JSON list of C-alpha atoms in Angstrom, two decimals:
[
{"chain": "A", "resi": 11, "resn": "UNK", "atom": "CA", "xyz": [0.19, -0.13, -0.21]},
{"chain": "A", "resi": 12, "resn": "UNK", "atom": "CA", "xyz": [1.26, 3.85, -0.68]},
{"chain": "A", "resi": 13, "resn": "UNK", "atom": "CA", "xyz": [1.94, 5.83, 2.08]},
{"chain": "A", "resi": 14, "resn": "UNK", "atom": "CA", "xyz": [-0.88, 6.98, 3.72]},
{"chain": "A", "resi": 15, "resn": "UNK", "atom": "CA", "xyz": [-0.48, 10.50, 3.75]},
{"chain": "A", "resi": 16, "resn": "UNK", "atom": "CA", "xyz": [-2.84, 12.36, 1.23]},
{"chain": "A", "resi": 17, "resn": "UNK", "atom": "CA", "xyz": [-5.37, 9.39, 1.08]},
{"chain": "A", "resi": 18, "resn": "UNK", "atom": "CA", "xyz": [-8.38, 10.23, -0.30]},
{"chain": "A", "resi": 19, "resn": "UNK", "atom": "CA", "xyz": [-11.72, 8.81, 0.58]},
{"chain": "A", "resi": 20, "resn": "UNK", "atom": "CA", "xyz": [-14.57, 9.00, -1.68]},
{"chain": "A", "resi": 21, "resn": "UNK", "atom": "CA", "xyz": [-18.15, 7.97, -0.89]},
{"chain": "A", "resi": 22, "resn": "UNK", "atom": "CA", "xyz": [-20.82, 7.86, -3.42]},
{"chain": "A", "resi": 23, "resn": "UNK", "atom": "CA", "xyz": [-24.30, 5.78, -3.79]},
{"chain": "A", "resi": 24, "resn": "UNK", "atom": "CA", "xyz": [-25.97, 4.98, -7.03]},
{"chain": "A", "resi": 25, "resn": "UNK", "atom": "CA", "xyz": [-28.71, 2.82, -8.46]},
{"chain": "A", "resi": 26, "resn": "UNK", "atom": "CA", "xyz": [-28.42, -0.37, -10.28]},
{"chain": "A", "resi": 27, "resn": "UNK", "atom": "CA", "xyz": [-29.52, -0.21, -13.90]},
{"chain": "A", "resi": 28, "resn": "UNK", "atom": "CA", "xyz": [-30.78, -3.64, -13.31]},
{"chain": "A", "resi": 29, "resn": "UNK", "atom": "CA", "xyz": [-31.70, -6.01, -10.34]},
{"chain": "A", "resi": 30, "resn": "UNK", "atom": "CA", "xyz": [-28.37, -7.75, -9.41]},
{"chain": "A", "resi": 31, "resn": "UNK", "atom": "CA", "xyz": [-28.36, -11.24, -8.75]},
{"chain": "A", "resi": 32, "resn": "UNK", "atom": "CA", "xyz": [-26.36, -12.90, -6.04]},
{"chain": "A", "resi": 33, "resn": "UNK", "atom": "CA", "xyz": [-24.13, -14.27, -8.64]},
{"chain": "A", "resi": 34, "resn": "UNK", "atom": "CA", "xyz": [-24.06, -10.99, -10.70]},
{"chain": "A", "resi": 35, "resn": "UNK", "atom": "CA", "xyz": [-22.44, -9.20, -7.63]},
{"chain": "A", "resi": 36, "resn": "UNK", "atom": "CA", "xyz": [-19.78, -11.85, -6.81]},
{"chain": "A", "resi": 37, "resn": "UNK", "atom": "CA", "xyz": [-18.84, -11.48, -10.42]},
{"chain": "A", "resi": 38, "resn": "UNK", "atom": "CA", "xyz": [-18.94, -7.70, -9.87]},
{"chain": "A", "resi": 39, "resn": "UNK", "atom": "CA", "xyz": [-16.88, -8.03, -6.55]},
{"chain": "A", "resi": 40, "resn": "UNK", "atom": "CA", "xyz": [-14.19, -10.14, -8.57]},
{"chain": "A", "resi": 41, "resn": "UNK", "atom": "CA", "xyz": [-13.51, -7.45, -11.09]},
{"chain": "A", "resi": 42, "resn": "UNK", "atom": "CA", "xyz": [-13.64, -4.86, -8.55]},
{"chain": "A", "resi": 43, "resn": "UNK", "atom": "CA", "xyz": [-11.28, -6.82, -6.31]},
{"chain": "A", "resi": 44, "resn": "UNK", "atom": "CA", "xyz": [-8.72, -7.34, -8.91]},
{"chain": "A", "resi": 45, "resn": "UNK", "atom": "CA", "xyz": [-8.81, -3.95, -10.48]},
{"chain": "A", "resi": 46, "resn": "UNK", "atom": "CA", "xyz": [-8.21, -2.25, -6.84]},
{"chain": "A", "resi": 47, "resn": "UNK", "atom": "CA", "xyz": [-5.56, -4.78, -5.84]},
{"chain": "A", "resi": 48, "resn": "UNK", "atom": "CA", "xyz": [-3.78, -3.44, -9.31]},
{"chain": "A", "resi": 49, "resn": "UNK", "atom": "CA", "xyz": [-4.50, 0.04, -8.66]},
{"chain": "A", "resi": 50, "resn": "UNK", "atom": "CA", "xyz": [-4.11, 0.04, -4.73]},
{"chain": "A", "resi": 51, "resn": "UNK", "atom": "CA", "xyz": [-7.46, 1.07, -3.76]},
{"chain": "A", "resi": 52, "resn": "UNK", "atom": "CA", "xyz": [-9.43, -0.27, -0.92]},
{"chain": "A", "resi": 53, "resn": "UNK", "atom": "CA", "xyz": [-12.61, 0.38, 0.28]},
{"chain": "A", "resi": 54, "resn": "UNK", "atom": "CA", "xyz": [-16.09, -1.22, 1.24]},
{"chain": "A", "resi": 55, "resn": "UNK", "atom": "CA", "xyz": [-19.34, -1.81, -1.02]},
{"chain": "A", "resi": 56, "resn": "UNK", "atom": "CA", "xyz": [-23.08, -1.96, 0.42]},
{"chain": "A", "resi": 57, "resn": "UNK", "atom": "CA", "xyz": [-25.79, -3.02, -1.53]},
{"chain": "A", "resi": 58, "resn": "UNK", "atom": "CA", "xyz": [-29.52, -3.07, -0.65]},
{"chain": "A", "resi": 59, "resn": "UNK", "atom": "CA", "xyz": [-32.73, -3.05, -2.61]},
{"chain": "A", "resi": 60, "resn": "UNK", "atom": "CA", "xyz": [-30.98, -1.84, -5.83]},
{"chain": "A", "resi": 61, "resn": "UNK", "atom": "CA", "xyz": [-28.48, 0.50, -4.35]},
{"chain": "A", "resi": 62, "resn": "UNK", "atom": "CA", "xyz": [-25.08, 0.87, -4.07]},
{"chain": "A", "resi": 63, "resn": "UNK", "atom": "CA", "xyz": [-23.24, 2.79, -1.46]},
{"chain": "A", "resi": 64, "resn": "UNK", "atom": "CA", "xyz": [-19.55, 2.50, -1.92]},
{"chain": "A", "resi": 65, "resn": "UNK", "atom": "CA", "xyz": [-16.42, 3.81, -0.26]},
{"chain": "A", "resi": 66, "resn": "UNK", "atom": "CA", "xyz": [-13.22, 4.09, -2.26]},
{"chain": "A", "resi": 67, "resn": "UNK", "atom": "CA", "xyz": [-9.58, 4.76, -0.76]},
{"chain": "A", "resi": 68, "resn": "UNK", "atom": "CA", "xyz": [-6.50, 5.91, -2.30]},
{"chain": "A", "resi": 69, "resn": "UNK", "atom": "CA", "xyz": [-4.34, 8.17, -4.29]},
{"chain": "A", "resi": 70, "resn": "UNK", "atom": "CA", "xyz": [-6.56, 11.00, -5.22]},
{"chain": "A", "resi": 71, "resn": "UNK", "atom": "CA", "xyz": [-6.44, 11.02, -9.12]},
{"chain": "A", "resi": 72, "resn": "UNK", "atom": "CA", "xyz": [-6.48, 7.19, -9.17]},
{"chain": "A", "resi": 73, "resn": "UNK", "atom": "CA", "xyz": [-9.88, 7.34, -6.82]},
{"chain": "A", "resi": 74, "resn": "UNK", "atom": "CA", "xyz": [-11.14, 10.25, -8.87]},
{"chain": "A", "resi": 75, "resn": "UNK", "atom": "CA", "xyz": [-10.54, 8.08, -12.25]},
{"chain": "A", "resi": 76, "resn": "UNK", "atom": "CA", "xyz": [-12.21, 5.26, -10.69]},
{"chain": "A", "resi": 77, "resn": "UNK", "atom": "CA", "xyz": [-15.16, 7.20, -9.82]},
{"chain": "A", "resi": 78, "resn": "UNK", "atom": "CA", "xyz": [-15.77, 8.90, -12.92]},
{"chain": "A", "resi": 79, "resn": "UNK", "atom": "CA", "xyz": [-15.55, 5.06, -14.94]},
{"chain": "A", "resi": 80, "resn": "UNK", "atom": "CA", "xyz": [-18.23, 3.99, -12.15]},
{"chain": "A", "resi": 81, "resn": "UNK", "atom": "CA", "xyz": [-20.09, 7.06, -13.32]},
{"chain": "A", "resi": 82, "resn": "UNK", "atom": "CA", "xyz": [-19.96, 5.77, -16.83]},
{"chain": "A", "resi": 83, "resn": "UNK", "atom": "CA", "xyz": [-20.56, 2.14, -16.25]},
{"chain": "A", "resi": 84, "resn": "UNK", "atom": "CA", "xyz": [-24.02, 1.14, -18.09]},
{"chain": "A", "resi": 85, "resn": "UNK", "atom": "CA", "xyz": [-24.84, -1.23, -14.53]},
{"chain": "A", "resi": 86, "resn": "UNK", "atom": "CA", "xyz": [-25.07, 2.11, -12.54]},
{"chain": "A", "resi": 87, "resn": "UNK", "atom": "CA", "xyz": [-27.13, 5.42, -12.74]},
{"chain": "A", "resi": 88, "resn": "UNK", "atom": "CA", "xyz": [-27.75, 8.29, -10.82]},
{"chain": "A", "resi": 89, "resn": "UNK", "atom": "CA", "xyz": [-24.71, 8.16, -8.86]},
{"chain": "A", "resi": 90, "resn": "UNK", "atom": "CA", "xyz": [-23.84, 10.84, -6.66]},
{"chain": "A", "resi": 91, "resn": "UNK", "atom": "CA", "xyz": [-20.81, 11.89, -4.54]},
{"chain": "A", "resi": 92, "resn": "UNK", "atom": "CA", "xyz": [-21.58, 11.93, -1.23]},
{"chain": "A", "resi": 93, "resn": "UNK", "atom": "CA", "xyz": [-18.30, 12.69, 0.70]},
{"chain": "A", "resi": 94, "resn": "UNK", "atom": "CA", "xyz": [-14.68, 13.32, -0.75]},
{"chain": "A", "resi": 95, "resn": "UNK", "atom": "CA", "xyz": [-11.98, 13.97, 2.04]},
{"chain": "A", "resi": 96, "resn": "UNK", "atom": "CA", "xyz": [-8.48, 13.39, 2.73]},
{"chain": "A", "resi": 97, "resn": "UNK", "atom": "CA", "xyz": [-8.04, 11.01, 5.64]},
{"chain": "A", "resi": 98, "resn": "UNK", "atom": "CA", "xyz": [-5.08, 10.22, 7.44]},
{"chain": "A", "resi": 99, "resn": "UNK", "atom": "CA", "xyz": [-5.05, 6.66, 7.35]},
{"chain": "A", "resi": 100, "resn": "UNK", "atom": "CA", "xyz": [-7.03, 4.39, 5.19]},
{"chain": "A", "resi": 101, "resn": "UNK", "atom": "CA", "xyz": [-10.52, 2.94, 7.10]},
{"chain": "A", "resi": 102, "resn": "UNK", "atom": "CA", "xyz": [-10.25, -0.22, 5.00]},
{"chain": "A", "resi": 103, "resn": "UNK", "atom": "CA", "xyz": [-6.52, -0.95, 4.37]},
{"chain": "A", "resi": 104, "resn": "UNK", "atom": "CA", "xyz": [-6.82, -4.47, 4.47]},
{"chain": "A", "resi": 105, "resn": "UNK", "atom": "CA", "xyz": [-9.83, -4.81, 1.83]},
{"chain": "A", "resi": 106, "resn": "UNK", "atom": "CA", "xyz": [-9.46, -4.46, -1.78]},
{"chain": "A", "resi": 107, "resn": "UNK", "atom": "CA", "xyz": [-13.37, -4.22, -1.69]},
{"chain": "A", "resi": 108, "resn": "UNK", "atom": "CA", "xyz": [-15.30, -5.42, 1.34]},
{"chain": "A", "resi": 109, "resn": "UNK", "atom": "CA", "xyz": [-18.65, -6.20, 0.50]},
{"chain": "A", "resi": 110, "resn": "UNK", "atom": "CA", "xyz": [-21.86, -6.85, 2.45]},
{"chain": "A", "resi": 111, "resn": "UNK", "atom": "CA", "xyz": [-25.39, -7.04, 0.90]},
{"chain": "A", "resi": 112, "resn": "UNK", "atom": "CA", "xyz": [-28.44, -5.63, 3.32]},
{"chain": "A", "resi": 113, "resn": "UNK", "atom": "CA", "xyz": [-31.35, -7.14, 3.53]},
{"chain": "A", "resi": 114, "resn": "UNK", "atom": "CA", "xyz": [-34.76, -7.35, 5.77]},
{"chain": "A", "resi": 115, "resn": "UNK", "atom": "CA", "xyz": [-34.67, -9.80, 8.38]},
{"chain": "A", "resi": 116, "resn": "UNK", "atom": "CA", "xyz": [-31.43, -9.99, 10.45]},
{"chain": "A", "resi": 117, "resn": "UNK", "atom": "CA", "xyz": [-30.02, -6.85, 8.78]},
{"chain": "A", "resi": 118, "resn": "UNK", "atom": "CA", "xyz": [-33.11, -4.75, 9.80]},
{"chain": "A", "resi": 119, "resn": "UNK", "atom": "CA", "xyz": [-32.73, -2.13, 12.45]},
{"chain": "A", "resi": 120, "resn": "UNK", "atom": "CA", "xyz": [-34.98, -2.42, 15.54]},
{"chain": "A", "resi": 121, "resn": "UNK", "atom": "CA", "xyz": [-37.73, 0.44, 15.12]},
{"chain": "A", "resi": 122, "resn": "UNK", "atom": "CA", "xyz": [-36.97, 3.43, 16.50]},
{"chain": "A", "resi": 123, "resn": "UNK", "atom": "CA", "xyz": [-33.28, 2.94, 15.17]},
{"chain": "A", "resi": 124, "resn": "UNK", "atom": "CA", "xyz": [-31.69, 5.35, 12.41]},
{"chain": "A", "resi": 125, "resn": "UNK", "atom": "CA", "xyz": [-31.15, 3.82, 9.15]},
{"chain": "A", "resi": 126, "resn": "UNK", "atom": "CA", "xyz": [-27.59, 4.79, 8.21]},
{"chain": "A", "resi": 127, "resn": "UNK", "atom": "CA", "xyz": [-27.72, 3.42, 4.64]},
{"chain": "A", "resi": 128, "resn": "UNK", "atom": "CA", "xyz": [-30.61, 5.62, 4.06]},
{"chain": "A", "resi": 129, "resn": "UNK", "atom": "CA", "xyz": [-28.73, 8.49, 5.86]},
{"chain": "A", "resi": 130, "resn": "UNK", "atom": "CA", "xyz": [-26.14, 8.42, 3.22]},
{"chain": "A", "resi": 131, "resn": "UNK", "atom": "CA", "xyz": [-28.22, 7.57, 0.33]},
{"chain": "A", "resi": 132, "resn": "UNK", "atom": "CA", "xyz": [-30.20, 10.82, 1.21]},
{"chain": "A", "resi": 133, "resn": "UNK", "atom": "CA", "xyz": [-29.37, 14.28, 0.31]},
{"chain": "A", "resi": 134, "resn": "UNK", "atom": "CA", "xyz": [-27.66, 14.92, 3.36]},
{"chain": "A", "resi": 135, "resn": "UNK", "atom": "CA", "xyz": [-25.33, 17.42, 4.98]},
{"chain": "A", "resi": 136, "resn": "UNK", "atom": "CA", "xyz": [-21.26, 16.28, 5.40]},
{"chain": "A", "resi": 137, "resn": "UNK", "atom": "CA", "xyz": [-21.55, 16.01, 9.02]},
{"chain": "A", "resi": 138, "resn": "UNK", "atom": "CA", "xyz": [-24.31, 13.27, 8.65]},
{"chain": "A", "resi": 139, "resn": "UNK", "atom": "CA", "xyz": [-22.79, 11.72, 5.73]},
{"chain": "A", "resi": 140, "resn": "UNK", "atom": "CA", "xyz": [-19.78, 11.31, 8.19]},
{"chain": "A", "resi": 141, "resn": "UNK", "atom": "CA", "xyz": [-21.55, 10.01, 11.03]},
{"chain": "A", "resi": 142, "resn": "UNK", "atom": "CA", "xyz": [-23.33, 7.52, 8.57]},
{"chain": "A", "resi": 143, "resn": "UNK", "atom": "CA", "xyz": [-20.49, 6.49, 7.36]},
{"chain": "A", "resi": 144, "resn": "UNK", "atom": "CA", "xyz": [-18.54, 5.81, 10.63]},
{"chain": "A", "resi": 145, "resn": "UNK", "atom": "CA", "xyz": [-21.93, 3.76, 11.91]},
{"chain": "A", "resi": 146, "resn": "UNK", "atom": "CA", "xyz": [-21.83, 1.92, 8.88]},
{"chain": "A", "resi": 147, "resn": "UNK", "atom": "CA", "xyz": [-18.01, 1.05, 8.89]},
{"chain": "A", "resi": 148, "resn": "UNK", "atom": "CA", "xyz": [-18.27, -0.15, 12.52]},
{"chain": "A", "resi": 149, "resn": "UNK", "atom": "CA", "xyz": [-21.47, -2.45, 11.78]},
{"chain": "A", "resi": 150, "resn": "UNK", "atom": "CA", "xyz": [-19.66, -3.60, 8.64]},
{"chain": "A", "resi": 151, "resn": "UNK", "atom": "CA", "xyz": [-16.25, -4.57, 10.59]},
{"chain": "A", "resi": 152, "resn": "UNK", "atom": "CA", "xyz": [-18.48, -6.11, 13.57]},
{"chain": "A", "resi": 153, "resn": "UNK", "atom": "CA", "xyz": [-20.62, -8.37, 11.20]},
{"chain": "A", "resi": 154, "resn": "UNK", "atom": "CA", "xyz": [-17.33, -8.92, 9.25]},
{"chain": "A", "resi": 155, "resn": "UNK", "atom": "CA", "xyz": [-15.58, -10.34, 12.33]},
{"chain": "A", "resi": 156, "resn": "UNK", "atom": "CA", "xyz": [-18.64, -12.22, 13.36]},
{"chain": "A", "resi": 157, "resn": "UNK", "atom": "CA", "xyz": [-18.93, -14.07, 10.06]},
{"chain": "A", "resi": 158, "resn": "UNK", "atom": "CA", "xyz": [-15.26, -15.04, 10.46]},
{"chain": "A", "resi": 159, "resn": "UNK", "atom": "CA", "xyz": [-15.14, -16.24, 13.77]},
{"chain": "A", "resi": 160, "resn": "UNK", "atom": "CA", "xyz": [-18.24, -18.42, 12.98]}
]
């Protein structure tokens, strides 16, 4: 990995142009992980109900170029960059692309809890986006660790 000074973290949301089956998502992840490893990009991808939220981390020009390629990818539409910031260290340094599909049932929040995915997906201010990203990052790490331990 490159030095952590000057790492850009970019968070975007987009809609799938067509519903993604689990096998299509697995193929997309294989492609993303291979390309991201070659480009020294790390991050996280969340998918729920036809919506993607993705975090990309790396050298600024590389991350912005990748975001532009994603914007032009016909598998996506309505892409919006939610947050772009320099970070002192990568949040996902050990993942070329961590992934989690969010579904109802086990992943549904109890009544009265804020939906961080929806907070990120909505037009919100940067403070709300940062808070929602921090919550989703923590949730993702806990779920990932629990599935490894199981």
